[in-house]
XYZ file of C-alpha atoms in Angstrom:
188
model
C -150.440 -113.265 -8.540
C -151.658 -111.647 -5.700
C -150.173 -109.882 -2.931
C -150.781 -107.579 -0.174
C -148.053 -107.423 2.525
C -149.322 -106.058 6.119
C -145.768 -106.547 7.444
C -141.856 -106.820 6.292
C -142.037 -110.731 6.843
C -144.967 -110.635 4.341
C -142.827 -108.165 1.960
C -139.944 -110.640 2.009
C -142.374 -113.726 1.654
C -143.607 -111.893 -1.332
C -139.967 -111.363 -2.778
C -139.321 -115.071 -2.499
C -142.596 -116.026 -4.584
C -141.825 -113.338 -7.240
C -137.888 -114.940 -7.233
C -139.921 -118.230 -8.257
C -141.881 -116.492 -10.870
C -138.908 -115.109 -12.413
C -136.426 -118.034 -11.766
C -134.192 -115.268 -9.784
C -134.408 -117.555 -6.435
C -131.268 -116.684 -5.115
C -130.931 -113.262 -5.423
C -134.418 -113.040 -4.086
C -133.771 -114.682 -1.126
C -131.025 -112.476 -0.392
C -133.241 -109.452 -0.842
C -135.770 -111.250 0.999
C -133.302 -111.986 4.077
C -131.908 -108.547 3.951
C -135.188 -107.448 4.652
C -136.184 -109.641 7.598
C -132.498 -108.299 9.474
C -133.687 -105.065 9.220
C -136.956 -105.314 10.390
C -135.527 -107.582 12.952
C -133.520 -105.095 14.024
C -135.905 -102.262 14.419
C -138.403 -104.645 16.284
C -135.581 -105.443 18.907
C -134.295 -102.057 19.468
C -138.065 -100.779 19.626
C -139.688 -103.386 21.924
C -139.081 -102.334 25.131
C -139.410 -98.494 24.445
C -141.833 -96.171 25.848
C -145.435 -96.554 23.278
C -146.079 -92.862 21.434
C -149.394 -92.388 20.235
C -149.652 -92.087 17.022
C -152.611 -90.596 14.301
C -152.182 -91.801 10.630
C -153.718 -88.863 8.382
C -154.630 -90.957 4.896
C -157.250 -87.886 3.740
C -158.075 -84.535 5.082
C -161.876 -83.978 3.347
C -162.966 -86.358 4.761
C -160.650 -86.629 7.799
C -159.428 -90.492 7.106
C -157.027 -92.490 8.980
C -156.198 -96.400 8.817
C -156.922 -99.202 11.167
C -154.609 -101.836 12.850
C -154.412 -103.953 9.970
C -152.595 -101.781 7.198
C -148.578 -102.152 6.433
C -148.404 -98.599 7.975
C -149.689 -98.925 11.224
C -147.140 -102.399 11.171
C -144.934 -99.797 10.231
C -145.521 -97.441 13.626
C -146.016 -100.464 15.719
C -142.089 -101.434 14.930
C -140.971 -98.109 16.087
C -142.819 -98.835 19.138
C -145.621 -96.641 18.015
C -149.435 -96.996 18.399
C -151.839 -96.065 15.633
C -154.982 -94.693 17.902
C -157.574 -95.825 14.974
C -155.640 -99.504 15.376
C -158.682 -101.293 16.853
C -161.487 -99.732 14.520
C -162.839 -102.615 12.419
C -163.205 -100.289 9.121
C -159.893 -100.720 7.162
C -159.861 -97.152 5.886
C -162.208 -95.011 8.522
C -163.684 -92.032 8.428
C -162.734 -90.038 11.806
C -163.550 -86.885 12.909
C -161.462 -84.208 14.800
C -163.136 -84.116 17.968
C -162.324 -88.258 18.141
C -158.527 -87.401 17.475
C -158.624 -84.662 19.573
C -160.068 -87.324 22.036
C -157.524 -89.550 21.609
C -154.754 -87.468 21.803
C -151.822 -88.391 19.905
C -148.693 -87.341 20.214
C -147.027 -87.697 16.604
C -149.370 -86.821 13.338
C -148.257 -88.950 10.451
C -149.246 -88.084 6.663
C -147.867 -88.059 3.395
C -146.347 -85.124 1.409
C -148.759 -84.669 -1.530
C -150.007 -82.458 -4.596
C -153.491 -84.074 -3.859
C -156.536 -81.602 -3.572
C -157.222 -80.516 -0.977
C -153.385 -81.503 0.125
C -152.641 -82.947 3.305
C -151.344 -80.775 5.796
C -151.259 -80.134 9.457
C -153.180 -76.666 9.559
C -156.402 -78.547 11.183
C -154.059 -79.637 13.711
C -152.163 -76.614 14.282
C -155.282 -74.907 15.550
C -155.645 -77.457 18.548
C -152.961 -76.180 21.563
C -154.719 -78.445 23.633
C -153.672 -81.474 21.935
C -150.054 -83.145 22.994
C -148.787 -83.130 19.004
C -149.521 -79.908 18.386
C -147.855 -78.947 21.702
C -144.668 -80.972 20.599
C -144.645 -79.888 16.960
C -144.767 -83.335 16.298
C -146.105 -83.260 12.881
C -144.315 -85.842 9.903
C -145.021 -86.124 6.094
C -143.195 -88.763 4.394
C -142.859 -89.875 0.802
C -145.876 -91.533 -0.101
C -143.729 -93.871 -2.257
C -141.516 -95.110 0.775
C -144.544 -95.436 3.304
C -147.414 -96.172 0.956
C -146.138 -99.176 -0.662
C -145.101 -102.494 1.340
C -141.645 -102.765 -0.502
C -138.056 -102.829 1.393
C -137.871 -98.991 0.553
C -140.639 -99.042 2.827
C -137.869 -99.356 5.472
C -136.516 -95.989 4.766
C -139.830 -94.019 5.815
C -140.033 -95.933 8.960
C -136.188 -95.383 9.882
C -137.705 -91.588 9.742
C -141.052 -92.816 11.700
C -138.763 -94.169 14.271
C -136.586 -91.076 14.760
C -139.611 -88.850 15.271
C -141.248 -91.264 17.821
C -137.466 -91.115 19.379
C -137.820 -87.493 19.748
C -140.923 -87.746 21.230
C -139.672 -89.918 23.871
C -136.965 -87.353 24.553
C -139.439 -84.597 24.734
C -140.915 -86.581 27.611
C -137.960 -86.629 29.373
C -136.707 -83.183 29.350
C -140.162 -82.172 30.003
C -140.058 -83.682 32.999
C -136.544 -82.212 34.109
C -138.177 -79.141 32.636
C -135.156 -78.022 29.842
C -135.074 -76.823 26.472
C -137.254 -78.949 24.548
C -136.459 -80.434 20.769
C -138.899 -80.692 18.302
C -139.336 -83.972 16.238
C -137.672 -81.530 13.541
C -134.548 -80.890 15.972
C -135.826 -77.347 16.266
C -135.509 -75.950 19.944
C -138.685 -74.890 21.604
């Protein structure tokens, strides 16, 4: 059996087969169905919203990101998001921090980890000049909701979504020039 999901329609697809496998059809395609609605959902309340630039940190040492094709960039790209390394051809690339400097983001996306060295945001915090740091607009989910194509995934991008909502609020009030929240709902 193998399976690799790059969106929710593939993670409910996926549910279906293994409801055949283990003669739980039914109950699989409710699971499955609940999960289309939702992503369904998040794709129509997303679509027309303003695109926020988005950097996927998958390694600090080396600095490693994700291309276009992974479930997490599917992930960003239903919040209305953009992963910046989406067009590189290399599934897992090796970047390095002048490029996302370059590029610009406006959200930084990682997992929380025990890994060494662990993720973290310090490289990032060093860089003024870039729009994330600027913003505070630094996130690091629970590997095991965003790392893994299952419906739980749904819960780390219901928190990728409210970040990239903040963003788009930042925008605003920056241009009225107000009292700023950060992605955290800390006032800046």
């Amino acid at each position: 059996f193998l399976s690799e999901p790059r969106t929710f329609e593939d993670v409910a697809t996926t549910i279906e087969r293994l409801g055949v496998l283990t003669n739980n059809i039914k109950t699989a395609q409710i699971k499955a169905n609940e999960v289309r609605l939702e992503a369904n959902k998040l794709a129509q309340r997303y679509a027309k919203k303003s695109q926020v630039s988005v950097f996927y940190q998958a390694w600090s040492r080396p600095l490693m990101t994700l291309n276009g094709q992974h479930f997490i960039s599917h992930l960003i790209k239903l919040c209305g998001g953009e992963n910046i390394s989406s067009q590189n051809k290399i599934s897992v690339p090796i970047v390095d921090i002048e490029a996302v400097v370059t590029a610009n983001p406006e959200v930084i996306l990682t997992t929380k980890s025990n890994q060494h060295p662990p993720l973290d945001f310090s490289i990032w915090q060093r860089l003024p000049q870039m729009t994330a740091t600027q913003n505070r607009a630094f996130i690091a989910l629970d590997p095991d909701l965003l790392t893994r194509p299952t419906p739980r995934a749904l819960l780390a991008t219901y928190q990728i979504c409210k970040v990239l909502d903040t963003v788009r609020q930042t925008r605003i009030l920056k241009k009225t020039n107000t009292t700023t929240p950060s992605p955290s709902g800390h006032l800046k």
